[in-house]
XYZ file of C-alpha atoms in Angstrom:
457
model
C -51.033 -32.669 -25.376
C -49.901 -36.057 -24.032
C -49.792 -36.632 -20.287
C -47.972 -39.481 -18.583
C -48.068 -41.096 -15.191
C -44.691 -42.789 -15.728
C -42.741 -41.680 -12.619
C -39.368 -42.347 -14.251
C -40.182 -40.002 -17.137
C -41.550 -37.404 -14.757
C -38.353 -37.547 -12.683
C -36.225 -37.190 -15.803
C -38.334 -34.272 -16.997
C -38.025 -32.568 -13.612
C -34.272 -33.130 -13.568
C -33.897 -31.696 -17.079
C -36.033 -28.696 -16.159
C -33.967 -28.004 -13.037
C -30.709 -28.435 -14.950
C -31.848 -25.982 -17.616
C -32.959 -23.521 -14.973
C -29.586 -23.893 -13.264
C -27.730 -23.178 -16.500
C -29.834 -20.073 -17.059
C -29.562 -18.842 -13.490
C -25.860 -19.507 -12.926
C -24.510 -16.424 -14.799
C -27.100 -14.197 -13.127
C -26.235 -15.579 -9.677
C -22.506 -15.116 -10.289
C -23.054 -11.532 -11.445
C -25.286 -10.802 -8.457
C -22.724 -12.307 -6.050
C -19.894 -10.237 -7.529
C -22.018 -7.111 -7.438
C -23.028 -7.668 -3.834
C -19.394 -8.248 -2.865
C -18.357 -5.043 -4.653
C -21.197 -3.090 -3.020
C -20.265 -4.453 0.400
C -16.618 -3.525 -0.139
C -17.556 -0.003 -1.180
C -19.962 0.359 1.757
C -17.237 -0.695 4.183
C -14.751 1.696 2.622
C -17.222 4.568 2.841
C -17.517 4.294 6.626
C -14.088 5.739 7.448
C -13.833 9.278 6.051
C -10.172 10.251 5.791
C -8.743 10.088 2.280
C -11.296 10.785 -0.433
C -11.300 8.468 -3.450
C -13.877 9.767 -5.931
C -14.768 8.439 -9.367
C -16.687 9.558 -12.427
C -17.367 6.595 -14.675
C -19.394 6.030 -17.813
C -18.684 2.350 -18.506
C -17.414 1.245 -15.086
C -13.637 1.328 -15.677
C -12.983 4.374 -13.491
C -15.243 2.998 -10.763
C -13.399 -0.328 -10.779
C -9.991 1.374 -10.599
C -11.258 3.619 -7.790
C -12.383 0.582 -5.830
C -8.958 -1.035 -6.321
C -7.301 2.235 -5.265
C -9.377 2.466 -2.086
C -8.770 -1.190 -1.240
C -5.010 -0.735 -1.717
C -4.993 2.234 0.652
C -7.057 0.290 3.158
C -4.562 -2.607 3.000
C -1.899 -0.059 3.944
C -3.980 0.827 7.013
C -5.316 4.132 5.684
C -8.959 5.103 6.340
C -10.718 5.838 3.036
C -14.024 7.176 1.827
C -14.940 5.852 -1.621
C -17.737 7.578 -3.491
C -18.978 8.832 -6.838
C -17.867 12.361 -7.721
C -21.489 13.508 -7.696
C -21.798 12.580 -4.006
C -19.134 15.055 -2.853
C -20.269 18.192 -1.070
C -18.467 21.486 -0.541
C -17.874 20.487 3.099
C -16.312 17.181 1.988
C -13.837 19.013 -0.223
C -13.017 21.713 2.320
C -12.409 19.235 5.138
C -10.310 16.752 3.176
C -6.520 16.999 3.167
C -5.918 14.316 0.540
C -8.110 13.223 -2.339
C -7.691 11.019 -5.375
C -9.937 11.499 -8.407
C -10.351 8.783 -11.046
C -12.449 10.140 -13.890
C -13.256 9.185 -17.440
C -14.190 11.378 -20.398
C -17.308 10.662 -22.442
C -17.276 11.405 -26.170
C -15.653 14.661 -27.232
C -14.461 15.898 -23.841
C -17.742 15.549 -21.949
C -18.098 14.525 -18.320
C -19.641 11.136 -17.540
C -23.303 11.199 -16.576
C -22.547 10.676 -12.880
C -20.285 13.747 -12.846
C -22.819 16.189 -14.281
C -24.139 17.144 -10.846
C -20.613 17.877 -9.597
C -19.905 20.089 -12.597
C -23.156 21.963 -12.107
C -22.572 22.568 -8.395
C -18.888 23.452 -8.456
C -17.056 23.721 -11.767
C -19.338 26.441 -13.172
C -18.571 28.734 -10.235
C -16.205 31.678 -10.334
C -12.579 30.568 -10.003
C -11.457 30.553 -6.378
C -15.004 30.768 -4.999
C -14.595 27.393 -3.267
C -11.195 27.803 -1.599
C -9.303 24.508 -1.142
C -5.812 25.512 0.041
C -5.598 22.521 2.408
C -6.315 19.905 -0.256
C -3.570 17.780 -1.836
C -4.869 15.725 -4.736
C -4.106 13.406 -7.616
C -6.026 12.848 -10.847
C -6.179 9.720 -12.987
C -7.842 10.688 -16.277
C -9.196 7.946 -18.536
C -9.770 8.649 -22.212
C -9.376 7.627 -25.834
C -6.898 9.400 -28.147
C -9.113 8.755 -31.151
C -11.257 11.650 -29.880
C -10.203 15.252 -30.352
C -10.529 16.211 -26.656
C -8.510 13.402 -25.106
C -9.129 13.174 -21.328
C -11.029 16.444 -21.589
C -12.990 16.101 -18.353
C -9.967 14.887 -16.371
C -7.954 17.876 -17.579
C -10.793 20.264 -16.742
C -11.165 18.795 -13.231
C -7.410 19.049 -12.629
C -7.367 22.696 -13.751
C -10.420 23.520 -11.610
C -8.897 21.982 -8.466
C -5.660 23.911 -9.010
C -7.637 27.133 -9.516
C -9.266 26.631 -6.114
C -5.826 26.593 -4.486
C -5.444 22.804 -4.152
C -1.971 21.312 -4.634
C -1.054 18.335 -6.796
C 0.488 15.310 -5.096
C 1.896 14.431 -8.526
C 1.228 15.382 -12.128
C -2.030 14.229 -13.708
C -1.820 10.727 -15.193
C -3.640 10.237 -18.492
C -4.655 6.756 -19.648
C -5.384 5.936 -23.282
C -8.010 3.146 -23.503
C -7.024 1.495 -20.195
C -3.308 1.206 -21.093
C -1.747 -0.904 -18.356
C 1.611 0.924 -18.303
C 0.080 4.271 -17.329
C -2.299 2.641 -14.837
C 0.788 1.064 -13.252
C 2.225 4.575 -12.811
C -0.871 5.457 -10.789
C -0.400 2.533 -8.434
C 3.325 3.306 -8.088
C 2.434 6.809 -6.896
C -0.161 5.238 -4.630
C 2.374 2.953 -2.968
C 4.738 5.890 -2.347
C 1.975 8.017 -0.886
C 0.827 5.263 1.469
C 4.063 5.517 3.432
C 3.583 9.130 4.536
C -0.187 9.434 4.620
C -0.299 10.293 8.316
C 1.621 13.550 7.833
C 0.786 16.153 5.172
C 3.678 17.394 3.063
C 3.675 20.887 4.530
C 4.307 19.560 8.069
C 7.548 17.812 7.118
C 10.958 19.270 8.042
C 13.113 20.781 5.343
C 15.564 18.606 3.457
C 19.046 18.623 4.931
C 22.555 17.583 3.908
C 23.446 14.002 4.844
C 26.631 12.185 3.925
C 26.665 8.693 2.434
C 29.061 6.947 4.839
C 28.752 3.268 3.914
C 27.184 1.039 1.265
C 27.276 -2.698 0.579
C 25.208 -5.101 -1.481
C 23.419 -7.652 0.670
C 22.323 -10.135 -2.024
C 25.087 -10.855 -4.565
C 24.022 -13.725 -6.819
C 20.318 -13.183 -6.155
C 17.724 -13.884 -8.836
C 16.051 -10.626 -7.837
C 17.128 -7.013 -8.034
C 20.246 -5.928 -6.170
C 19.593 -4.790 -2.589
C 21.997 -2.475 -0.779
C 22.497 -1.587 2.863
C 23.101 2.180 2.933
C 24.234 4.278 5.903
C 23.972 8.070 6.156
C 24.889 10.687 8.764
C 24.126 14.435 8.956
C 26.856 16.638 7.524
C 26.535 19.190 10.310
C 24.984 19.220 13.752
C 23.918 16.396 16.006
C 22.023 13.324 14.917
C 18.262 14.090 14.975
C 15.950 11.877 16.987
C 13.495 9.421 15.481
C 11.588 6.320 16.509
C 11.605 2.840 15.032
C 8.950 2.694 12.330
C 9.719 6.183 11.002
C 10.655 6.986 7.395
C 13.054 9.114 5.433
C 12.538 10.877 2.135
C 15.469 11.126 -0.258
C 15.536 13.753 -3.009
C 17.613 12.529 -5.938
C 19.500 15.258 -7.861
C 17.823 14.230 -11.129
C 14.352 14.985 -9.748
C 14.311 16.684 -6.374
C 10.573 17.386 -6.670
C 9.662 13.699 -6.354
C 11.336 12.391 -3.160
C 11.399 8.642 -2.553
C 10.384 7.201 0.832
C 12.317 4.477 2.657
C 11.737 2.728 5.977
C 14.505 3.418 8.493
C 16.324 0.196 9.382
C 18.160 1.598 12.412
C 17.620 3.424 15.706
C 19.480 6.568 16.863
C 21.710 4.380 19.063
C 23.293 3.073 15.804
C 24.705 6.551 15.101
C 23.128 7.044 11.692
C 20.233 6.298 9.376
C 20.360 2.839 7.808
C 18.323 2.102 4.686
C 17.691 -1.034 2.666
C 17.418 0.023 -0.978
C 16.394 -2.234 -3.840
C 17.997 -1.030 -7.069
C 15.180 -0.480 -9.546
C 16.052 -1.036 -13.219
C 13.822 0.091 -16.081
C 13.331 -2.093 -19.198
C 15.872 0.032 -21.101
C 18.500 -0.671 -18.432
C 18.408 2.761 -16.800
C 18.115 2.887 -13.023
C 15.414 4.447 -10.873
C 16.160 8.053 -9.994
C 16.482 7.632 -6.226
C 17.501 3.973 -6.007
C 20.070 4.416 -8.786
C 21.511 7.468 -7.077
C 21.787 5.789 -3.655
C 23.105 2.421 -4.864
C 25.342 3.276 -7.827
C 25.727 6.890 -8.904
C 26.539 8.550 -5.578
C 29.985 7.772 -4.187
C 30.654 7.091 -0.525
C 31.317 10.529 0.940
C 28.836 12.327 -1.335
C 26.096 14.514 0.099
C 22.471 13.373 -0.126
C 19.369 15.521 0.407
C 17.273 13.791 3.073
C 14.599 14.469 5.660
C 13.052 12.324 8.380
C 9.311 11.752 8.522
C 7.292 10.613 11.504
C 5.245 7.536 10.659
C 2.742 7.356 13.497
C 0.838 4.469 11.934
C 3.898 2.207 12.205
C 5.536 3.322 15.441
C 5.444 1.085 18.524
C 3.848 3.656 20.842
C 1.230 1.859 23.007
C 2.486 -1.517 21.741
C 5.978 -1.080 23.200
C 5.227 -3.422 26.102
C 3.220 -5.964 24.114
C 4.443 -9.155 22.436
C 5.092 -8.416 18.754
C 4.455 -10.504 15.635
C 6.558 -8.948 12.857
C 5.766 -10.033 9.293
C 7.535 -8.918 6.133
C 9.157 -9.763 2.843
C 12.032 -8.461 0.742
C 13.283 -5.003 1.643
C 10.434 -4.810 4.164
C 12.850 -6.307 6.687
C 14.162 -2.731 7.043
C 11.196 -1.432 9.043
C 11.056 -4.623 11.094
C 14.798 -4.452 11.846
C 14.287 -1.021 13.405
C 11.607 -2.409 15.711
C 13.719 -5.443 16.646
C 16.680 -3.213 17.483
C 14.393 -1.081 19.645
C 13.020 -4.157 21.420
C 16.441 -5.709 22.063
C 17.701 -2.415 23.513
C 14.632 -2.197 25.784
C 14.937 -5.826 26.926
C 11.572 -6.796 25.382
C 11.973 -10.435 24.319
C 8.466 -11.507 23.255
C 9.238 -11.126 19.539
C 8.230 -13.305 16.591
C 9.580 -12.647 13.088
C 8.027 -14.169 9.955
C 10.159 -13.200 6.954
C 10.093 -14.232 3.308
C 12.311 -13.820 0.243
C 13.479 -15.850 -2.789
C 16.469 -17.963 -1.716
C 18.075 -18.411 1.689
C 21.562 -18.535 0.163
C 21.330 -15.049 -1.347
C 18.322 -13.210 0.085
C 18.430 -13.692 3.857
C 19.077 -10.010 4.572
C 20.799 -9.283 7.918
C 21.081 -13.042 8.445
C 23.919 -12.960 10.977
C 22.178 -10.343 13.105
C 18.793 -12.101 13.025
C 20.273 -15.508 13.832
C 22.190 -13.965 16.717
C 18.984 -12.488 18.156
C 17.295 -15.856 17.729
C 20.110 -17.700 19.515
C 20.225 -15.189 22.387
C 16.485 -15.396 23.046
C 15.800 -11.815 21.986
C 13.896 -13.273 19.022
C 12.524 -16.569 20.340
C 10.223 -17.254 17.365
C 11.646 -17.138 13.839
C 9.788 -18.511 10.799
C 11.279 -18.150 7.319
C 9.686 -18.574 3.897
C 12.154 -18.723 1.006
C 9.803 -19.199 -1.901
C 12.226 -20.712 -4.421
C 14.110 -23.132 -2.204
C 11.596 -25.916 -2.887
C 9.381 -27.094 -5.743
C 6.221 -25.612 -4.243
C 6.353 -21.856 -3.634
C 6.025 -20.924 0.043
C 5.274 -17.408 1.281
C 4.916 -15.639 4.620
C 1.131 -16.049 4.549
C 1.667 -19.824 4.310
C 3.888 -19.749 7.394
C 1.213 -17.697 9.107
C -1.513 -20.221 8.299
C 0.699 -23.076 9.456
C 1.015 -21.407 12.868
C -2.611 -20.321 13.247
C -3.032 -21.677 16.781
C 0.151 -19.975 17.957
C -0.896 -16.676 16.341
C -4.239 -16.812 18.156
C -2.483 -17.574 21.452
C -0.127 -14.607 21.061
C -3.064 -12.329 20.254
C -4.937 -13.591 23.305
C -1.862 -12.605 25.300
C -2.108 -9.057 23.915
C 0.287 -9.226 20.947
C 0.340 -6.634 18.165
C 0.990 -7.417 14.491
C 3.314 -5.290 12.332
C 3.620 -5.867 8.567
C 6.279 -4.321 6.327
C 6.886 -5.059 2.654
C 5.151 -5.207 -0.691
C 1.583 -3.994 -1.040
C 1.023 -6.203 -4.093
C 0.770 -9.846 -3.108
C 2.248 -9.998 0.388
C 0.089 -7.498 2.270
C -3.117 -8.788 0.704
C -2.097 -12.414 1.260
C -1.300 -11.807 4.924
C -4.525 -9.868 5.442
C -6.510 -12.719 3.871
C -4.747 -15.328 6.027
C -5.453 -13.335 9.186
C -9.068 -12.868 8.147
C -9.425 -16.627 7.715
C -7.983 -17.211 11.188
C -9.716 -14.455 13.124
C -12.649 -13.183 11.069
C -12.915 -9.770 9.467
C -14.613 -8.157 12.437
C -11.907 -9.264 14.881
C -9.143 -8.146 12.515
C -10.757 -4.741 12.061
C -11.065 -4.459 15.847
C -7.318 -5.105 16.174
C -6.649 -2.339 13.636
C -8.933 0.061 15.504
C -7.072 -0.761 18.719
C -3.739 -0.051 17.022
C -2.608 -3.680 17.248
C -2.608 -4.326 13.470
C -0.220 -1.927 11.760
C 1.159 -1.898 8.228
C 3.949 -0.147 6.333
C 3.505 -1.433 2.800
C 4.490 -0.030 -0.588
């Protein structure tokens, strides 16, 4: 072996050794960092037991989707407990009102390894022995159609839950080898459920007859989907009471078992329920069942099946006297419009609206009304983000970051933040911007105090 005292060579050798070690360690460090972040996210989600999100995963796909599911619910302001299926106890199941199960099937219909304990404790019992009449649930079953018992464990879990008296929130969704289209169906159901999570289905009033009294498109020429302002009034009896922030459910004739939720864009003083409905078109050109019915198929004067739903998580309540920062995009202006109408009527003028859409020329919904409030001083702060009116895309979270000092000042003065709009993109972007400004702990404290409220879908 040859030794050297040449310091230059020794330095080069040390540098090469460190570089090689860095190359070897980098993937491990990245994996460890991602894993720690995922573990921290799951630990945080597990501290607020409300909705159950349970997974049974053999390769990690179901666990990853469960984590995304729980994080989406949390972005909507819903407390969640995320856990492996094997961790659930009989008390957990009997106390829960809503639960989502994301489970894979291993081989020819077998349960994943981390679901074996659950099967042994519960699914081998006599049917009905563990009564779950209070539980409303959904199942996402992952599988592979090349096997004879496709989604076998997911189907067995669904049947077992139903046999215990639990009720389905929607029909079981089966995914063949992580097909994105069916996974998208899951998240569509998730976004609909998020709107009414603070009131179980059985506590809602019955559907009633409402008449479609007025309809107009708000965004002719828009690059996006058509958006309609829709007005409805009860066919018989007096107008029921509601508060700004509440929701309605509309049952379309084509599928009355799957009502669609909409934020109410009016207050009772307006004399009817106002909705802002984006017309959803499928790839084959057909329209969404509820949006198509409300925006095209029903004629003015037709009767619509509708019921009002309290939405306690998005009402003003204790924030009625506070300054308000209202943030939204697209059709999310509907829920914010209700709050602004409430505030103007009550003479509360500390209001700040941050709103985003595609183009100011076509997509500035309720422009005349909003500009009038701004001019009168009822809406002294107005920041707009029309993403396609300039070369560089600008969104509401960008406007938020650009006014960080003002946001902090308003919060110091007791302001509350209300967010209404898309769960994908906007809600996460706004949450991230606020976290950067305030820190996660401070933002969570605002949510716990009821000063950070979200109606996202």
